[in-house]
Amino acid sequence: MAIQWFPGHMHSTRKAIAERLPEIDVVIELLDARLPGSSANPLLAELTAGKPALKVLNKQDLADPAITALWLAHHQARPGTNALGLDASEAAPAQRLIAACRALAPGRGGMVKPVRVMICGIPNVGKSTLINSLLGQRSAKTGDEPGITKVEQRILLASDFVLFDTPGMLWPRQLVPEGGYHLAASGGIGRNAYDDADVAMALLERVRPRYADRLAARYKIADTAGASDDDLLSAIGRQRGGLLSGGRVNMQKAAEMAIHDFRSGAWGRITLETPDEFAQWLAAGQAADARRQAEQAQKLRARRGKPPQRQADGGASGGGSDPDSGAG
Ligand code: G4P
């Protein structure tokens, strides 16, 4: 079952972003480099359409470098968009961030026309860590913006470069089921929104084809290809001491351990999705959503005593299979 989660306070974040946007020159979206498609916020894409964008693939130390390169190229090929990889080990990230933003807003700069940048990202993507690292350098925090919103922070990164920080924001409807699982596996959505066993199984299903050797080595599994996801999870439980009395595997513990090991990088540098894979899931999610909406519309017509409408050919309603065209 697809995971859905949109706490109420996300509405105020969305509103705050929309209010600030007119005066913003560049929008930085912090993405999780292990799930660059699933961690991209379609609501933000909708709100910021047409604005110069810098996609920062954060936590690149945990991601597969070859797939990070694919995602960077994917974003860099888009008009008005640049992309860079980053992680917390970079001691002074401000220089690279500032240079990339300045290149995206060539008409801005100097005291009269400072570059105004907004930084956004889903919860847990590493935004506070990055901001703290930026604040540890030459920057100065200028405090909350009264009147606009209490949830925004303004940071002066250079005399003519202002960064507006926003709280982590998710989106109301998850069209891509794989995306929900990947967000849960990465810690992007709250624990009460998902079942550990479901997420661990989805994670193993994704990781196994590309990184079977890592799982085999870590959990001393002889035949990862022949094992089911259930067998794999049991092996993880046994190997990591997740046993009940009588030697039965505690599957809940095993699932928690699998998720923990993925998050901590114990499986090595892993990425859950390529641009092509995400585009396919998105197209399928959009098609399924279009079918659902059509069915609902037919039911509504039937309830009102109207004859059913002829279905249009094709199924999916626009959007195509562009990974950035909006998964929500
Ligand atoms: P947020 O503000 O976007 O919600 O995220 P935050 O900075 O709090 O980071 C979430 C978690 O991700 C933290 O770990 C943080 O240390 C870790 N993190 C941030 N950037 C990177 C990175 O580039 N690479 C890696 N590997 N991890 C990163 P935590 O376990 O939740 O907290 P802590 O134990 O580190 O304090």
Tab-separated table of C-alpha atoms and ligand atoms in Angstrom:
chain	number	residue	atom	x	y	z
A	1	MET	CA	0.000	0.000	0.000
A	2	ALA	CA	1.316	3.475	-0.868
A	3	ILE	CA	2.591	5.603	2.030
A	4	GLN	CA	0.885	8.964	2.564
A	5	TRP	CA	1.936	11.654	5.024
A	6	PHE	CA	1.315	15.367	5.160
A	7	PRO	CA	1.282	16.857	8.661
A	8	GLY	CA	-0.703	20.051	9.122
A	9	HIS	CA	2.262	22.340	9.676
A	10	MET	CA	3.415	21.638	6.102
A	11	HIS	CA	0.598	23.918	4.935
A	12	SER	CA	2.139	26.893	6.734
A	13	THR	CA	5.547	26.092	5.249
A	14	ARG	CA	4.024	25.956	1.783
A	15	LYS	CA	2.337	29.314	2.377
A	16	ALA	CA	5.564	30.877	3.662
A	17	ILE	CA	7.483	29.676	0.606
A	18	ALA	CA	4.819	31.003	-1.762
A	19	GLU	CA	4.884	34.415	-0.034
A	20	ARG	CA	8.655	34.769	-0.235
A	21	LEU	CA	9.067	33.450	-3.782
A	22	PRO	CA	8.353	36.612	-5.818
A	23	GLU	CA	11.575	38.214	-4.587
A	24	ILE	CA	13.733	35.094	-4.871
A	25	ASP	CA	16.343	34.814	-7.635
A	26	VAL	CA	17.398	31.184	-7.213
A	27	VAL	CA	15.774	28.219	-5.455
A	28	ILE	CA	18.133	25.645	-3.992
A	29	GLU	CA	16.496	22.278	-3.521
A	30	LEU	CA	18.411	19.937	-1.278
A	31	LEU	CA	17.871	16.356	-2.467
A	32	ASP	CA	18.941	13.100	-0.889
A	33	ALA	CA	21.572	11.720	-3.290
A	34	ARG	CA	20.413	8.164	-2.498
A	35	LEU	CA	16.899	8.980	-3.770
A	36	PRO	CA	17.132	12.115	-5.895
A	37	GLY	CA	13.784	11.537	-7.606
A	38	SER	CA	11.777	10.498	-4.551
A	39	SER	CA	13.192	13.327	-2.405
A	40	ALA	CA	12.322	16.002	-5.004
A	41	ASN	CA	9.216	17.851	-3.915
A	42	PRO	CA	6.612	18.126	-6.722
A	43	LEU	CA	4.810	20.811	-4.743
A	44	LEU	CA	7.979	22.899	-4.770
A	45	ALA	CA	8.416	22.246	-8.507
A	46	GLU	CA	4.898	23.587	-9.032
A	47	LEU	CA	5.449	26.628	-6.801
A	48	THR	CA	8.835	27.539	-8.296
A	49	ALA	CA	8.208	26.763	-11.977
A	50	GLY	CA	10.354	29.031	-14.154
A	51	LYS	CA	12.732	30.106	-11.353
A	52	PRO	CA	16.433	29.360	-11.758
A	53	ALA	CA	17.117	26.229	-9.723
A	54	LEU	CA	20.137	24.687	-8.066
A	55	LYS	CA	19.667	21.010	-7.225
A	56	VAL	CA	22.037	19.947	-4.469
A	57	LEU	CA	22.468	16.189	-4.153
A	58	ASN	CA	23.279	16.023	-0.468
A	59	LYS	CA	24.641	13.051	1.512
A	60	GLN	CA	26.604	12.083	-1.588
A	61	ASP	CA	28.994	10.220	0.719
A	62	LEU	CA	26.212	7.619	1.161
A	63	ALA	CA	25.212	7.430	-2.530
A	64	ASP	CA	26.548	5.449	-5.480
A	65	PRO	CA	28.898	7.914	-7.251
A	66	ALA	CA	28.100	6.563	-10.746
A	67	ILE	CA	24.351	7.141	-10.256
A	68	THR	CA	24.945	10.542	-8.635
A	69	ALA	CA	26.751	11.490	-11.864
A	70	LEU	CA	23.674	10.433	-13.881
A	71	TRP	CA	21.392	12.611	-11.746
A	72	LEU	CA	23.725	15.608	-11.916
A	73	ALA	CA	23.816	15.325	-15.714
A	74	HIS	CA	20.028	14.928	-15.774
A	75	HIS	CA	19.498	18.181	-13.876
A	76	GLN	CA	22.250	20.090	-15.638
A	77	ALA	CA	20.569	19.321	-18.968
A	78	ARG	CA	17.441	21.190	-17.857
A	79	PRO	CA	17.053	24.877	-18.745
A	80	GLY	CA	17.816	27.322	-15.927
A	81	THR	CA	19.037	24.523	-13.711
A	82	ASN	CA	22.385	23.570	-12.252
A	83	ALA	CA	23.289	20.733	-9.916
A	84	LEU	CA	26.078	19.774	-7.575
A	85	GLY	CA	26.884	16.975	-5.179
A	86	LEU	CA	27.582	17.709	-1.528
A	87	ASP	CA	28.046	16.073	1.852
A	88	ALA	CA	28.698	17.080	5.420
A	89	SER	CA	32.406	16.284	5.138
A	90	GLU	CA	32.909	19.372	2.961
A	91	ALA	CA	34.246	21.894	5.447
A	92	ALA	CA	33.479	25.056	3.486
A	93	PRO	CA	30.549	24.489	1.103
A	94	ALA	CA	29.599	28.173	0.877
A	95	GLN	CA	32.015	29.008	-1.926
A	96	ARG	CA	30.635	26.380	-4.287
A	97	LEU	CA	27.006	27.126	-3.421
A	98	ILE	CA	27.437	30.866	-3.847
A	99	ALA	CA	29.294	30.499	-7.164
A	100	ALA	CA	26.644	28.150	-8.565
A	101	CYS	CA	23.818	30.520	-7.540
A	102	ARG	CA	25.569	33.604	-8.907
A	103	ALA	CA	25.956	31.828	-12.260
A	104	LEU	CA	22.195	31.200	-12.282
A	105	ALA	CA	21.374	34.876	-11.556
A	106	PRO	CA	23.873	36.834	-13.653
A	107	GLY	CA	21.786	40.019	-13.491
A	108	ARG	CA	22.056	40.168	-9.700
A	109	GLY	CA	24.933	41.008	-7.363
A	110	GLY	CA	26.355	44.004	-5.526
A	111	MET	CA	24.812	45.847	-2.561
A	112	VAL	CA	21.938	47.336	-4.615
A	113	LYS	CA	20.826	44.037	-6.131
A	114	PRO	CA	21.916	41.285	-3.746
A	115	VAL	CA	21.396	37.702	-4.852
A	116	ARG	CA	18.380	36.314	-2.963
A	117	VAL	CA	18.302	32.558	-2.640
A	118	MET	CA	15.818	30.236	-0.981
A	119	ILE	CA	16.856	26.825	0.293
A	120	CYS	CA	14.257	24.056	0.548
A	121	GLY	CA	14.266	20.329	1.139
A	122	ILE	CA	12.342	17.461	2.665
A	123	PRO	CA	12.788	16.736	6.388
A	124	ASN	CA	16.021	14.941	7.315
A	125	VAL	CA	17.764	15.689	4.012
A	126	GLY	CA	20.578	17.425	5.928
A	127	LYS	CA	19.504	21.055	5.661
A	128	SER	CA	20.222	21.989	9.300
A	129	THR	CA	23.644	20.376	9.047
A	130	LEU	CA	24.410	22.360	5.906
A	131	ILE	CA	23.061	25.616	7.368
A	132	ASN	CA	25.141	25.101	10.518
A	133	SER	CA	28.181	24.526	8.391
A	134	LEU	CA	27.402	27.702	6.427
A	135	LEU	CA	26.844	29.621	9.675
A	136	GLY	CA	30.167	28.362	10.965
A	137	GLN	CA	31.857	30.276	8.194
A	138	ARG	CA	31.697	33.971	7.465
A	139	SER	CA	27.922	34.144	7.471
A	140	ALA	CA	25.679	35.843	9.991
A	141	LYS	CA	22.169	34.780	10.932
A	142	THR	CA	19.868	37.789	10.757
A	143	GLY	CA	16.922	36.253	12.560
A	144	ASP	CA	13.304	35.553	11.763
A	145	GLU	CA	11.445	37.742	9.345
A	146	PRO	CA	8.610	39.375	11.267
A	147	GLY	CA	5.376	39.728	9.393
A	148	ILE	CA	6.127	37.171	6.697
A	149	THR	CA	6.499	34.043	8.780
A	150	LYS	CA	8.024	32.777	11.969
A	151	VAL	CA	9.316	29.709	10.178
A	152	GLU	CA	11.846	31.446	7.957
A	153	GLN	CA	15.460	32.290	8.706
A	154	ARG	CA	17.561	34.822	6.802
A	155	ILE	CA	21.293	34.236	6.509
A	156	LEU	CA	23.840	36.623	5.025
A	157	LEU	CA	26.390	34.453	3.230
A	158	ALA	CA	28.217	37.393	1.652
A	159	SER	CA	27.608	41.132	1.718
A	160	ASP	CA	25.446	40.782	-1.408
A	161	PHE	CA	24.151	37.248	-0.971
A	162	VAL	CA	21.121	36.421	1.194
A	163	LEU	CA	19.938	32.884	1.889
A	164	PHE	CA	16.366	32.304	3.092
A	165	ASP	CA	16.039	29.029	4.940
A	166	THR	CA	12.693	27.192	5.033
A	167	PRO	CA	11.582	24.234	7.181
A	168	GLY	CA	11.471	20.767	5.651
A	169	MET	CA	8.381	20.308	3.507
A	170	LEU	CA	6.631	17.244	2.097
A	171	TRP	CA	3.710	17.113	-0.332
A	172	PRO	CA	0.125	16.008	0.198
A	173	ARG	CA	-0.240	13.156	-2.280
A	174	GLN	CA	2.335	10.508	-3.109
A	175	LEU	CA	1.762	9.384	-6.707
A	176	VAL	CA	4.830	7.158	-6.868
A	177	PRO	CA	4.540	4.208	-4.448
A	178	GLU	CA	8.267	3.439	-4.790
A	179	GLY	CA	8.957	7.028	-3.763
A	180	GLY	CA	7.006	6.587	-0.520
A	181	TYR	CA	9.083	3.555	0.412
A	182	HIS	CA	12.338	5.265	-0.457
A	183	LEU	CA	11.433	8.316	1.615
A	184	ALA	CA	10.534	6.076	4.540
A	185	ALA	CA	13.758	4.085	4.193
A	186	SER	CA	15.833	7.259	4.219
A	187	GLY	CA	14.071	8.731	7.283
A	188	GLY	CA	12.322	11.473	5.319
A	189	ILE	CA	8.871	10.691	6.730
A	190	GLY	CA	7.779	10.029	10.304
A	191	ARG	CA	7.821	6.483	11.683
A	192	ASN	CA	4.106	6.431	12.432
A	193	ALA	CA	3.339	6.727	8.700
A	194	TYR	CA	4.775	3.371	7.661
A	195	ASP	CA	5.340	-0.229	8.605
A	196	ASP	CA	9.009	-1.167	9.103
A	197	ALA	CA	8.585	-4.633	7.577
A	198	ASP	CA	6.942	-3.242	4.409
A	199	VAL	CA	9.677	-0.646	4.027
A	200	ALA	CA	12.496	-3.132	4.681
A	201	MET	CA	11.061	-5.534	2.083
A	202	ALA	CA	10.697	-2.751	-0.489
A	203	LEU	CA	14.262	-1.660	0.291
A	204	LEU	CA	15.681	-5.159	-0.171
A	205	GLU	CA	13.731	-5.575	-3.408
A	206	ARG	CA	15.345	-2.373	-4.730
A	207	VAL	CA	18.843	-2.926	-3.430
A	208	ARG	CA	19.274	-6.573	-4.258
A	209	PRO	CA	19.485	-6.413	-8.085
A	210	ARG	CA	22.244	-3.787	-8.064
A	211	TYR	CA	24.078	-4.488	-4.825
A	212	ALA	CA	23.565	-8.208	-4.073
A	213	ASP	CA	27.273	-8.617	-3.296
A	214	ARG	CA	27.072	-6.004	-0.514
A	215	LEU	CA	24.164	-7.778	1.180
A	216	ALA	CA	25.859	-11.142	0.770
A	217	ALA	CA	29.086	-9.866	2.325
A	218	ARG	CA	27.464	-7.993	5.192
A	219	TYR	CA	25.072	-10.734	6.270
A	220	LYS	CA	27.121	-13.726	5.095
A	221	ILE	CA	24.385	-14.934	2.740
A	222	ALA	CA	25.618	-17.554	0.275
A	223	ASP	CA	22.898	-17.255	-2.384
A	224	THR	CA	21.270	-13.814	-2.497
A	225	ALA	CA	19.938	-14.452	-6.016
A	226	GLY	CA	18.049	-17.586	-4.977
A	227	ALA	CA	16.684	-16.138	-1.717
A	228	SER	CA	13.315	-14.405	-1.461
A	229	ASP	CA	13.118	-10.958	0.163
A	230	ASP	CA	11.597	-12.706	3.161
A	231	ASP	CA	14.583	-15.092	3.338
A	232	LEU	CA	16.923	-12.112	3.120
A	233	LEU	CA	15.187	-10.301	5.954
A	234	SER	CA	15.321	-13.477	8.071
A	235	ALA	CA	19.037	-13.796	7.340
A	236	ILE	CA	19.559	-10.192	8.424
A	237	GLY	CA	17.669	-10.865	11.673
A	238	ARG	CA	19.706	-13.990	12.399
A	239	GLN	CA	23.005	-12.348	11.564
A	240	ARG	CA	22.311	-9.248	13.642
A	241	GLY	CA	21.013	-11.128	16.705
A	242	GLY	CA	17.336	-10.329	16.148
A	243	LEU	CA	16.098	-13.663	17.515
A	244	LEU	CA	13.163	-14.612	19.709
A	245	SER	CA	13.241	-17.425	22.240
A	246	GLY	CA	13.302	-20.743	20.419
A	247	GLY	CA	15.514	-19.273	17.704
A	248	ARG	CA	12.721	-17.757	15.626
A	249	VAL	CA	13.622	-14.511	13.856
A	250	ASN	CA	12.046	-11.346	15.204
A	251	MET	CA	10.998	-9.915	11.834
A	252	GLN	CA	10.190	-6.496	13.292
A	253	LYS	CA	13.730	-6.238	14.717
A	254	ALA	CA	15.174	-7.564	11.453
A	255	ALA	CA	13.294	-4.891	9.508
A	256	GLU	CA	14.506	-2.138	11.854
A	257	MET	CA	18.077	-3.399	11.495
A	258	ALA	CA	17.889	-3.509	7.709
A	259	ILE	CA	16.593	0.070	7.597
A	260	HIS	CA	19.197	1.210	10.121
A	261	ASP	CA	22.022	-0.430	8.164
A	262	PHE	CA	20.870	1.235	4.947
A	263	ARG	CA	20.614	4.648	6.604
A	264	SER	CA	23.988	4.421	8.295
A	265	GLY	CA	25.791	3.404	5.104
A	266	ALA	CA	26.651	-0.070	6.428
A	267	TRP	CA	25.716	-1.477	3.002
A	268	GLY	CA	28.174	0.848	1.327
A	269	ARG	CA	27.300	3.665	-1.064
A	270	ILE	CA	23.871	2.871	-2.447
A	271	THR	CA	21.401	4.764	-4.627
A	272	LEU	CA	17.843	3.502	-4.912
A	273	GLU	CA	16.866	5.042	-8.244
A	274	THR	CA	18.258	6.265	-11.555
A	275	PRO	CA	16.627	9.106	-13.536
A	276	ASP	CA	15.196	6.569	-16.022
A	277	GLU	CA	13.772	4.322	-13.315
A	278	PHE	CA	12.137	7.222	-11.530
A	279	ALA	CA	10.686	8.533	-14.796
A	280	GLN	CA	9.062	5.141	-15.403
A	281	TRP	CA	7.579	4.963	-11.895
A	282	LEU	CA	6.293	8.498	-12.223
A	283	ALA	CA	4.629	7.753	-15.571
A	284	ALA	CA	3.000	4.647	-14.073
A	285	GLY	CA	1.903	6.613	-10.984
A	286	GLN	CA	0.389	9.362	-13.112
A	287	ALA	CA	-1.431	6.829	-15.306
A	288	ALA	CA	-2.825	5.039	-12.232
A	289	ASP	CA	-3.910	8.366	-10.768
A	290	ALA	CA	-5.623	9.366	-14.013
A	291	ARG	CA	-7.512	6.054	-14.020
A	292	ARG	CA	-8.530	6.544	-10.385
A	293	GLN	CA	-9.810	10.034	-11.103
A	294	ALA	CA	-11.720	8.868	-14.188
A	295	GLU	CA	-13.356	6.085	-12.164
A	296	GLN	CA	-14.344	8.529	-9.450
A	297	ALA	CA	-15.814	10.895	-12.032
A	298	GLN	CA	-17.841	8.033	-13.563
A	299	LYS	CA	-19.138	7.005	-10.142
A	300	LEU	CA	-20.165	10.574	-9.442
A	301	ARG	CA	-22.005	10.776	-12.784
A	302	ALA	CA	-23.752	7.464	-12.060
A	303	ARG	CA	-24.836	8.730	-8.629
A	304	ARG	CA	-26.282	11.826	-10.292
A	305	GLY	CA	-28.124	9.627	-12.821
A	306	LYS	CA	-26.012	10.757	-15.815
A	307	PRO	CA	-24.832	8.286	-18.509
A	308	PRO	CA	-21.125	7.205	-18.272
A	309	GLN	CA	-18.644	9.292	-20.269
A	310	ARG	CA	-16.536	7.576	-22.989
A	311	GLN	CA	-12.954	6.979	-21.688
A	312	ALA	CA	-10.226	8.875	-23.565
A	313	ASP	CA	-7.555	6.661	-25.144
A	314	GLY	CA	-4.216	6.324	-23.399
A	315	GLY	CA	-5.065	6.615	-19.703
A	316	ALA	CA	-2.388	8.983	-18.334
A	317	SER	CA	-3.300	12.634	-18.121
A	318	GLY	CA	-0.365	14.722	-19.302
A	319	GLY	CA	2.799	15.173	-17.265
A	320	GLY	CA	4.752	12.716	-19.429
A	321	SER	CA	7.520	10.782	-17.740
A	322	ASP	CA	9.787	13.640	-16.740
A	323	PRO	CA	11.103	12.861	-13.225
A	324	ASP	CA	10.730	16.547	-12.325
A	325	SER	CA	7.258	17.103	-13.701
A	326	GLY	CA	5.620	16.468	-10.360
A	327	ALA	CA	5.011	13.311	-8.386
A	328	GLY	CA	2.340	14.757	-6.175
B	1	G4P	P1	17.226	18.367	8.239
B	1	G4P	O1	17.604	19.653	8.874
B	1	G4P	O2	17.132	18.470	6.752
B	1	G4P	O3	16.008	17.748	8.835
B	1	G4P	O4	18.406	17.311	8.467
B	1	G4P	P2	19.632	17.336	9.481
B	1	G4P	O5	20.622	18.364	9.115
B	1	G4P	O6	19.107	17.333	10.869
B	1	G4P	O7	20.277	15.928	9.150
B	1	G4P	C1	19.575	14.718	9.305
B	1	G4P	C2	20.560	13.600	9.543
B	1	G4P	O8	21.412	13.458	8.388
B	1	G4P	C3	21.520	13.846	10.716
B	1	G4P	O9	21.833	12.577	11.275
B	1	G4P	C4	22.779	14.385	10.033
B	1	G4P	O10	23.936	14.169	10.794
B	1	G4P	C5	22.785	13.553	8.777
B	1	G4P	N1	23.501	14.209	7.666
B	1	G4P	C6	23.367	15.480	7.245
B	1	G4P	N2	24.150	15.719	6.170
B	1	G4P	C7	24.796	14.558	5.923
B	1	G4P	C8	25.743	14.158	4.920
B	1	G4P	O11	26.130	14.895	4.023
B	1	G4P	N3	26.165	12.862	4.991
B	1	G4P	C9	25.742	11.984	5.942
B	1	G4P	N4	26.213	10.743	5.915
B	1	G4P	N5	24.836	12.329	6.892
B	1	G4P	C10	24.377	13.599	6.876
B	1	G4P	P3	21.153	12.081	12.588
B	1	G4P	O12	21.652	10.710	12.802
B	1	G4P	O13	19.677	12.275	12.499
B	1	G4P	O14	21.671	13.079	13.645
B	1	G4P	P4	23.149	13.150	14.263
B	1	G4P	O15	23.271	11.897	15.063
B	1	G4P	O16	24.121	13.220	13.156
B	1	G4P	O17	23.088	14.376	15.086
